[in-house]
Amino acid sequence: MEQRRRRHPRLPFAVMVQIQTDTQTISGMTHDISTGGLYLQAQEELVPDTPCQFSIMLHSGTTESTIRGLGRVVRLDLSVDRERGAGIHFEDLDPESQSLLWRVIQYNAEAAEGGITDGNEGVL
């Protein structure tokens, strides 16, 4: 049995994200995130291979930060047993957003390894 290995391991991560294409704006929640992309859960349907802009909203106490960049819709999940979703591949992030993404992933990976479950998914 062949086992697929992901290029960018995913971490569970639930925060608000906004996706903007040429024809629509979609707000939803991330299901997971990696250095290469995110999985968006939303009611609206996206079109595969569509370029987009994304904004991932982060909250830490009284501080709010946003990871912004350009991406592409690479996968759709329209199954009835799950919420609709789409895989978004990150194509370009500015250096500040890239740094923030790495910090978020590192923090959440360490929390997951340590068994920390304080109910604050998506918090920096």
mmCIF file with all atom_site columns, N, CA and C in Angstrom, residues 22-79:
data_model
loop_
_atom_site.group_PDB
_atom_site.id
_atom_site.type_symbol
_atom_site.label_atom_id
_atom_site.label_alt_id
_atom_site.label_comp_id
_atom_site.label_asym_id
_atom_site.label_entity_id
_atom_site.label_seq_id
_atom_site.pdbx_PDB_ins_code
_atom_site.Cartn_x
_atom_site.Cartn_y
_atom_site.Cartn_z
_atom_site.occupancy
_atom_site.B_iso_or_equiv
_atom_site.pdbx_formal_charge
_atom_site.auth_seq_id
_atom_site.auth_comp_id
_atom_site.auth_asym_id
_atom_site.auth_atom_id
_atom_site.pdbx_PDB_model_num
ATOM 1   N N  . ASP A 1 22 ? -11.273 37.297 -9.041  1.00 0.00 ? 22 ASP A N  1
ATOM 2   C CA . ASP A 1 22 ? -11.762 38.352 -9.939  1.00 0.00 ? 22 ASP A CA 1
ATOM 3   C C  . ASP A 1 22 ? -13.277 38.489 -9.881  1.00 0.00 ? 22 ASP A C  1
ATOM 4   N N  . THR A 1 23 ? -13.973 37.412 -9.500  1.00 0.00 ? 23 THR A N  1
ATOM 5   C CA . THR A 1 23 ? -15.435 37.419 -9.566  1.00 0.00 ? 23 THR A CA 1
ATOM 6   C C  . THR A 1 23 ? -16.150 37.295 -8.233  1.00 0.00 ? 23 THR A C  1
ATOM 7   N N  . GLN A 1 24 ? -15.443 36.971 -7.157  1.00 0.00 ? 24 GLN A N  1
ATOM 8   C CA . GLN A 1 24 ? -16.143 36.778 -5.889  1.00 0.00 ? 24 GLN A CA 1
ATOM 9   C C  . GLN A 1 24 ? -15.223 36.986 -4.689  1.00 0.00 ? 24 GLN A C  1
ATOM 10  N N  . THR A 1 25 ? -15.865 37.267 -3.556  1.00 0.00 ? 25 THR A N  1
ATOM 11  C CA . THR A 1 25 ? -15.191 37.346 -2.266  1.00 0.00 ? 25 THR A CA 1
ATOM 12  C C  . THR A 1 25 ? -15.842 36.319 -1.363  1.00 0.00 ? 25 THR A C  1
ATOM 13  N N  . ILE A 1 26 ? -15.026 35.458 -0.762  1.00 0.00 ? 26 ILE A N  1
ATOM 14  C CA . ILE A 1 26 ? -15.531 34.389 0.092   1.00 0.00 ? 26 ILE A CA 1
ATOM 15  C C  . ILE A 1 26 ? -14.884 34.506 1.455   1.00 0.00 ? 26 ILE A C  1
ATOM 16  N N  . SER A 1 27 ? -15.705 34.409 2.495   1.00 0.00 ? 27 SER A N  1
ATOM 17  C CA . SER A 1 27 ? -15.201 34.355 3.866   1.00 0.00 ? 27 SER A CA 1
ATOM 18  C C  . SER A 1 27 ? -15.495 32.975 4.417   1.00 0.00 ? 27 SER A C  1
ATOM 19  N N  . GLY A 1 28 ? -14.542 32.430 5.134   1.00 0.00 ? 28 GLY A N  1
ATOM 20  C CA . GLY A 1 28 ? -14.726 31.113 5.728   1.00 0.00 ? 28 GLY A CA 1
ATOM 21  C C  . GLY A 1 28 ? -13.700 30.894 6.823   1.00 0.00 ? 28 GLY A C  1
ATOM 22  N N  . MET A 1 29 ? -13.572 29.641 7.206   1.00 0.00 ? 29 MET A N  1
ATOM 23  C CA . MET A 1 29 ? -12.630 29.257 8.248   1.00 0.00 ? 29 MET A CA 1
ATOM 24  C C  . MET A 1 29 ? -11.591 28.312 7.663   1.00 0.00 ? 29 MET A C  1
ATOM 25  N N  . THR A 1 30 ? -10.368 28.462 8.142   1.00 0.00 ? 30 THR A N  1
ATOM 26  C CA . THR A 1 30 ? -9.367  27.483 7.758   1.00 0.00 ? 30 THR A CA 1
ATOM 27  C C  . THR A 1 30 ? -9.661  26.203 8.538   1.00 0.00 ? 30 THR A C  1
ATOM 28  N N  . HIS A 1 31 ? -9.340  25.093 7.939   1.00 0.00 ? 31 HIS A N  1
ATOM 29  C CA . HIS A 1 31 ? -9.418  23.795 8.607   1.00 0.00 ? 31 HIS A CA 1
ATOM 30  C C  . HIS A 1 31 ? -8.018  23.377 9.028   1.00 0.00 ? 31 HIS A C  1
ATOM 31  N N  . ASP A 1 32 ? -7.067  23.647 8.118   1.00 0.00 ? 32 ASP A N  1
ATOM 32  C CA . ASP A 1 32 ? -5.668  23.382 8.417   1.00 0.00 ? 32 ASP A CA 1
ATOM 33  C C  . ASP A 1 32 ? -4.808  24.317 7.578   1.00 0.00 ? 32 ASP A C  1
ATOM 34  N N  . ILE A 1 33 ? -3.514  24.346 7.924   1.00 0.00 ? 33 ILE A N  1
ATOM 35  C CA . ILE A 1 33 ? -2.593  25.258 7.261   1.00 0.00 ? 33 ILE A CA 1
ATOM 36  C C  . ILE A 1 33 ? -1.216  24.610 7.201   1.00 0.00 ? 33 ILE A C  1
ATOM 37  N N  . SER A 1 34 ? -0.429  25.020 6.230   1.00 0.00 ? 34 SER A N  1
ATOM 38  C CA . SER A 1 34 ? 0.961   24.589 6.124   1.00 0.00 ? 34 SER A CA 1
ATOM 39  C C  . SER A 1 34 ? 1.747   25.749 5.530   1.00 0.00 ? 34 SER A C  1
ATOM 40  N N  . THR A 1 35 ? 3.036   25.556 5.349   1.00 0.00 ? 35 THR A N  1
ATOM 41  C CA . THR A 1 35 ? 3.830   26.613 4.726   1.00 0.00 ? 35 THR A CA 1
ATOM 42  C C  . THR A 1 35 ? 3.500   26.738 3.246   1.00 0.00 ? 35 THR A C  1
ATOM 43  N N  . GLY A 1 36 ? 2.818   25.741 2.692   1.00 0.00 ? 36 GLY A N  1
ATOM 44  C CA . GLY A 1 36 ? 2.495   25.760 1.267   1.00 0.00 ? 36 GLY A CA 1
ATOM 45  C C  . GLY A 1 36 ? 1.069   26.125 0.931   1.00 0.00 ? 36 GLY A C  1
ATOM 46  N N  . GLY A 1 37 ? 0.186   26.176 1.938   1.00 0.00 ? 37 GLY A N  1
ATOM 47  C CA . GLY A 1 37 ? -1.202  26.502 1.632   1.00 0.00 ? 37 GLY A CA 1
ATOM 48  C C  . GLY A 1 37 ? -2.126  26.282 2.810   1.00 0.00 ? 37 GLY A C  1
ATOM 49  N N  . LEU A 1 38 ? -3.426  26.356 2.518   1.00 0.00 ? 38 LEU A N  1
ATOM 50  C CA . LEU A 1 38 ? -4.438  26.166 3.548   1.00 0.00 ? 38 LEU A CA 1
ATOM 51  C C  . LEU A 1 38 ? -5.630  25.437 2.957   1.00 0.00 ? 38 LEU A C  1
ATOM 52  N N  . TYR A 1 39 ? -6.448  24.879 3.847   1.00 0.00 ? 39 TYR A N  1
ATOM 53  C CA . TYR A 1 39 ? -7.716  24.290 3.440   1.00 0.00 ? 39 TYR A CA 1
ATOM 54  C C  . TYR A 1 39 ? -8.808  25.182 4.001   1.00 0.00 ? 39 TYR A C  1
ATOM 55  N N  . LEU A 1 40 ? -9.643  25.692 3.117   1.00 0.00 ? 40 LEU A N  1
ATOM 56  C CA . LEU A 1 40 ? -10.718 26.623 3.465   1.00 0.00 ? 40 LEU A CA 1
ATOM 57  C C  . LEU A 1 40 ? -12.031 25.882 3.542   1.00 0.00 ? 40 LEU A C  1
ATOM 58  N N  . GLN A 1 41 ? -12.794 26.109 4.599   1.00 0.00 ? 41 GLN A N  1
ATOM 59  C CA . GLN A 1 41 ? -14.155 25.602 4.693   1.00 0.00 ? 41 GLN A CA 1
ATOM 60  C C  . GLN A 1 41 ? -15.088 26.792 4.509   1.00 0.00 ? 41 GLN A C  1
ATOM 61  N N  . ALA A 1 42 ? -15.947 26.701 3.481   1.00 0.00 ? 42 ALA A N  1
ATOM 62  C CA . ALA A 1 42 ? -16.879 27.786 3.183   1.00 0.00 ? 42 ALA A CA 1
ATOM 63  C C  . ALA A 1 42 ? -18.065 27.224 2.419   1.00 0.00 ? 42 ALA A C  1
ATOM 64  N N  . GLN A 1 43 ? -19.178 27.907 2.467   1.00 0.00 ? 43 GLN A N  1
ATOM 65  C CA . GLN A 1 43 ? -20.378 27.469 1.761   1.00 0.00 ? 43 GLN A CA 1
ATOM 66  C C  . GLN A 1 43 ? -20.293 27.725 0.263   1.00 0.00 ? 43 GLN A C  1
ATOM 67  N N  . GLU A 1 44 ? -19.604 28.789 -0.122  1.00 0.00 ? 44 GLU A N  1
ATOM 68  C CA . GLU A 1 44 ? -19.497 29.136 -1.534  1.00 0.00 ? 44 GLU A CA 1
ATOM 69  C C  . GLU A 1 44 ? -18.523 28.191 -2.239  1.00 0.00 ? 44 GLU A C  1
ATOM 70  N N  . GLU A 1 45 ? -18.708 28.067 -3.526  1.00 0.00 ? 45 GLU A N  1
ATOM 71  C CA . GLU A 1 45 ? -17.870 27.176 -4.320  1.00 0.00 ? 45 GLU A CA 1
ATOM 72  C C  . GLU A 1 45 ? -16.867 27.989 -5.135  1.00 0.00 ? 45 GLU A C  1
ATOM 73  N N  . LEU A 1 46 ? -15.629 27.565 -5.128  1.00 0.00 ? 46 LEU A N  1
ATOM 74  C CA . LEU A 1 46 ? -14.581 28.179 -5.932  1.00 0.00 ? 46 LEU A CA 1
ATOM 75  C C  . LEU A 1 46 ? -14.324 27.335 -7.170  1.00 0.00 ? 46 LEU A C  1
ATOM 76  N N  . VAL A 1 47 ? -13.666 27.910 -8.146  1.00 0.00 ? 47 VAL A N  1
ATOM 77  C CA . VAL A 1 47 ? -13.345 27.212 -9.386  1.00 0.00 ? 47 VAL A CA 1
ATOM 78  C C  . VAL A 1 47 ? -11.879 26.790 -9.344  1.00 0.00 ? 47 VAL A C  1
ATOM 79  N N  . PRO A 1 48 ? -11.598 25.499 -9.618  1.00 0.00 ? 48 PRO A N  1
ATOM 80  C CA . PRO A 1 48 ? -10.203 25.042 -9.607  1.00 0.00 ? 48 PRO A CA 1
ATOM 81  C C  . PRO A 1 48 ? -9.328  25.858 -10.550 1.00 0.00 ? 48 PRO A C  1
ATOM 82  N N  . ASP A 1 49 ? -8.081  26.034 -10.163 1.00 0.00 ? 49 ASP A N  1
ATOM 83  C CA . ASP A 1 49 ? -7.045  26.754 -10.905 1.00 0.00 ? 49 ASP A CA 1
ATOM 84  C C  . ASP A 1 49 ? -7.290  28.266 -10.964 1.00 0.00 ? 49 ASP A C  1
ATOM 85  N N  . THR A 1 50 ? -8.174  28.766 -10.113 1.00 0.00 ? 50 THR A N  1
ATOM 86  C CA . THR A 1 50 ? -8.447  30.198 -10.064 1.00 0.00 ? 50 THR A CA 1
ATOM 87  C C  . THR A 1 50 ? -7.405  30.904 -9.204  1.00 0.00 ? 50 THR A C  1
ATOM 88  N N  . PRO A 1 51 ? -6.765  31.949 -9.723  1.00 0.00 ? 51 PRO A N  1
ATOM 89  C CA . PRO A 1 51 ? -5.870  32.740 -8.873  1.00 0.00 ? 51 PRO A CA 1
ATOM 90  C C  . PRO A 1 51 ? -6.692  33.537 -7.868  1.00 0.00 ? 51 PRO A C  1
ATOM 91  N N  . CYS A 1 52 ? -6.111  33.810 -6.705  1.00 0.00 ? 52 CYS A N  1
ATOM 92  C CA . CYS A 1 52 ? -6.836  34.545 -5.672  1.00 0.00 ? 52 CYS A CA 1
ATOM 93  C C  . CYS A 1 52 ? -5.871  35.312 -4.781  1.00 0.00 ? 52 CYS A C  1
ATOM 94  N N  . GLN A 1 53 ? -6.448  36.221 -4.028  1.00 0.00 ? 53 GLN A N  1
ATOM 95  C CA . GLN A 1 53 ? -5.740  36.885 -2.943  1.00 0.00 ? 53 GLN A CA 1
ATOM 96  C C  . GLN A 1 53 ? -6.356  36.345 -1.662  1.00 0.00 ? 53 GLN A C  1
ATOM 97  N N  . PHE A 1 54 ? -5.553  36.178 -0.625  1.00 0.00 ? 54 PHE A N  1
ATOM 98  C CA . PHE A 1 54 ? -6.085  35.686 0.637   1.00 0.00 ? 54 PHE A CA 1
ATOM 99  C C  . PHE A 1 54 ? -5.624  36.568 1.785   1.00 0.00 ? 54 PHE A C  1
ATOM 100 N N  . SER A 1 55 ? -6.455  36.610 2.809   1.00 0.00 ? 55 SER A N  1
ATOM 101 C CA . SER A 1 55 ? -6.143  37.314 4.058   1.00 0.00 ? 55 SER A CA 1
ATOM 102 C C  . SER A 1 55 ? -6.539  36.398 5.207   1.00 0.00 ? 55 SER A C  1
ATOM 103 N N  . ILE A 1 56 ? -5.554  36.020 6.027   1.00 0.00 ? 56 ILE A N  1
ATOM 104 C CA . ILE A 1 56 ? -5.780  35.159 7.176   1.00 0.00 ? 56 ILE A CA 1
ATOM 105 C C  . ILE A 1 56 ? -5.705  36.042 8.413   1.00 0.00 ? 56 ILE A C  1
ATOM 106 N N  . MET A 1 57 ? -6.810  36.138 9.161   1.00 0.00 ? 57 MET A N  1
ATOM 107 C CA . MET A 1 57 ? -6.884  37.020 10.313  1.00 0.00 ? 57 MET A CA 1
ATOM 108 C C  . MET A 1 57 ? -6.470  36.292 11.584  1.00 0.00 ? 57 MET A C  1
ATOM 109 N N  . LEU A 1 58 ? -5.497  36.862 12.304  1.00 0.00 ? 58 LEU A N  1
ATOM 110 C CA . LEU A 1 58 ? -4.962  36.266 13.525  1.00 0.00 ? 58 LEU A CA 1
ATOM 111 C C  . LEU A 1 58 ? -5.216  37.195 14.706  1.00 0.00 ? 58 LEU A C  1
ATOM 112 N N  . HIS A 1 59 ? -5.470  36.605 15.879  1.00 0.00 ? 59 HIS A N  1
ATOM 113 C CA . HIS A 1 59 ? -5.704  37.381 17.102  1.00 0.00 ? 59 HIS A CA 1
ATOM 114 C C  . HIS A 1 59 ? -4.848  36.811 18.222  1.00 0.00 ? 59 HIS A C  1
ATOM 115 N N  . SER A 1 60 ? -4.215  37.681 18.974  1.00 0.00 ? 60 SER A N  1
ATOM 116 C CA . SER A 1 60 ? -3.426  37.278 20.131  1.00 0.00 ? 60 SER A CA 1
ATOM 117 C C  . SER A 1 60 ? -3.620  38.338 21.204  1.00 0.00 ? 60 SER A C  1
ATOM 118 N N  . GLY A 1 61 ? -4.479  38.020 22.155  1.00 0.00 ? 61 GLY A N  1
ATOM 119 C CA . GLY A 1 61 ? -4.801  39.025 23.166  1.00 0.00 ? 61 GLY A CA 1
ATOM 120 C C  . GLY A 1 61 ? -5.475  40.210 22.514  1.00 0.00 ? 61 GLY A C  1
ATOM 121 N N  . THR A 1 62 ? -4.857  41.376 22.611  1.00 0.00 ? 62 THR A N  1
ATOM 122 C CA . THR A 1 62 ? -5.424  42.575 21.988  1.00 0.00 ? 62 THR A CA 1
ATOM 123 C C  . THR A 1 62 ? -4.786  42.876 20.634  1.00 0.00 ? 62 THR A C  1
ATOM 124 N N  . THR A 1 63 ? -3.843  42.040 20.208  1.00 0.00 ? 63 THR A N  1
ATOM 125 C CA . THR A 1 63 ? -3.136  42.267 18.951  1.00 0.00 ? 63 THR A CA 1
ATOM 126 C C  . THR A 1 63 ? -3.803  41.502 17.816  1.00 0.00 ? 63 THR A C  1
ATOM 127 N N  . GLU A 1 64 ? -3.964  42.175 16.695  1.00 0.00 ? 64 GLU A N  1
ATOM 128 C CA . GLU A 1 64 ? -4.492  41.534 15.496  1.00 0.00 ? 64 GLU A CA 1
ATOM 129 C C  . GLU A 1 64 ? -3.452  41.642 14.398  1.00 0.00 ? 64 GLU A C  1
ATOM 130 N N  . SER A 1 65 ? -3.250  40.550 13.664  1.00 0.00 ? 65 SER A N  1
ATOM 131 C CA . SER A 1 65 ? -2.317  40.515 12.550  1.00 0.00 ? 65 SER A CA 1
ATOM 132 C C  . SER A 1 65 ? -2.994  39.825 11.382  1.00 0.00 ? 65 SER A C  1
ATOM 133 N N  . THR A 1 66 ? -2.483  40.072 10.195  1.00 0.00 ? 66 THR A N  1
ATOM 134 C CA . THR A 1 66 ? -3.044  39.447 8.999   1.00 0.00 ? 66 THR A CA 1
ATOM 135 C C  . THR A 1 66 ? -1.921  38.930 8.119   1.00 0.00 ? 66 THR A C  1
ATOM 136 N N  . ILE A 1 67 ? -2.070  37.677 7.701   1.00 0.00 ? 67 ILE A N  1
ATOM 137 C CA . ILE A 1 67 ? -1.176  37.095 6.696   1.00 0.00 ? 67 ILE A CA 1
ATOM 138 C C  . ILE A 1 67 ? -1.864  37.289 5.361   1.00 0.00 ? 67 ILE A C  1
ATOM 139 N N  . ARG A 1 68 ? -1.186  37.987 4.445   1.00 0.00 ? 68 ARG A N  1
ATOM 140 C CA . ARG A 1 68 ? -1.767  38.271 3.127   1.00 0.00 ? 68 ARG A CA 1
ATOM 141 C C  . ARG A 1 68 ? -0.862  37.731 2.039   1.00 0.00 ? 68 ARG A C  1
ATOM 142 N N  . GLY A 1 69 ? -1.496  37.327 0.941   1.00 0.00 ? 69 GLY A N  1
ATOM 143 C CA . GLY A 1 69 ? -0.692  36.864 -0.175  1.00 0.00 ? 69 GLY A CA 1
ATOM 144 C C  . GLY A 1 69 ? -1.531  36.491 -1.374  1.00 0.00 ? 69 GLY A C  1
ATOM 145 N N  . LEU A 1 70 ? -0.856  35.959 -2.365  1.00 0.00 ? 70 LEU A N  1
ATOM 146 C CA . LEU A 1 70 ? -1.496  35.480 -3.579  1.00 0.00 ? 70 LEU A CA 1
ATOM 147 C C  . LEU A 1 70 ? -1.474  33.963 -3.560  1.00 0.00 ? 70 LEU A C  1
ATOM 148 N N  . GLY A 1 71 ? -2.546  33.369 -4.050  1.00 0.00 ? 71 GLY A N  1
ATOM 149 C CA . GLY A 1 71 ? -2.639  31.921 -4.067  1.00 0.00 ? 71 GLY A CA 1
ATOM 150 C C  . GLY A 1 71 ? -3.398  31.445 -5.295  1.00 0.00 ? 71 GLY A C  1
ATOM 151 N N  . ARG A 1 72 ? -3.657  30.148 -5.297  1.00 0.00 ? 72 ARG A N  1
ATOM 152 C CA . ARG A 1 72 ? -4.387  29.527 -6.400  1.00 0.00 ? 72 ARG A CA 1
ATOM 153 C C  . ARG A 1 72 ? -5.225  28.390 -5.820  1.00 0.00 ? 72 ARG A C  1
ATOM 154 N N  . VAL A 1 73 ? -6.464  28.272 -6.290  1.00 0.00 ? 73 VAL A N  1
ATOM 155 C CA . VAL A 1 73 ? -7.337  27.171 -5.885  1.00 0.00 ? 73 VAL A CA 1
ATOM 156 C C  . VAL A 1 73 ? -6.815  25.908 -6.562  1.00 0.00 ? 73 VAL A C  1
ATOM 157 N N  . VAL A 1 74 ? -6.437  24.919 -5.765  1.00 0.00 ? 74 VAL A N  1
ATOM 158 C CA . VAL A 1 74 ? -5.865  23.706 -6.344  1.00 0.00 ? 74 VAL A CA 1
ATOM 159 C C  . VAL A 1 74 ? -6.738  22.469 -6.154  1.00 0.00 ? 74 VAL A C  1
ATOM 160 N N  . ARG A 1 75 ? -7.736  22.555 -5.283  1.00 0.00 ? 75 ARG A N  1
ATOM 161 C CA . ARG A 1 75 ? -8.556  21.373 -5.008  1.00 0.00 ? 75 ARG A CA 1
ATOM 162 C C  . ARG A 1 75 ? -9.892  21.806 -4.431  1.00 0.00 ? 75 ARG A C  1
ATOM 163 N N  . LEU A 1 76 ? -10.954 21.091 -4.800  1.00 0.00 ? 76 LEU A N  1
ATOM 164 C CA . LEU A 1 76 ? -12.281 21.318 -4.238  1.00 0.00 ? 76 LEU A CA 1
ATOM 165 C C  . LEU A 1 76 ? -12.765 20.055 -3.547  1.00 0.00 ? 76 LEU A C  1
ATOM 166 N N  . ASP A 1 77 ? -13.525 20.234 -2.478  1.00 0.00 ? 77 ASP A N  1
ATOM 167 C CA . ASP A 1 77 ? -14.172 19.118 -1.789  1.00 0.00 ? 77 ASP A CA 1
ATOM 168 C C  . ASP A 1 77 ? -15.639 19.484 -1.658  1.00 0.00 ? 77 ASP A C  1
ATOM 169 N N  . LEU A 1 78 ? -16.472 18.815 -2.414  1.00 0.00 ? 78 LEU A N  1
ATOM 170 C CA . LEU A 1 78 ? -17.902 19.103 -2.409  1.00 0.00 ? 78 LEU A CA 1
ATOM 171 C C  . LEU A 1 78 ? -18.704 17.942 -1.848  1.00 0.00 ? 78 LEU A C  1
ATOM 172 N N  . SER A 1 79 ? -18.055 17.066 -1.077  1.00 0.00 ? 79 SER A N  1
ATOM 173 C CA . SER A 1 79 ? -18.733 15.889 -0.548  1.00 0.00 ? 79 SER A CA 1
ATOM 174 C C  . SER A 1 79 ? -19.837 16.284 0.423   1.00 0.00 ? 79 SER A C  1
#
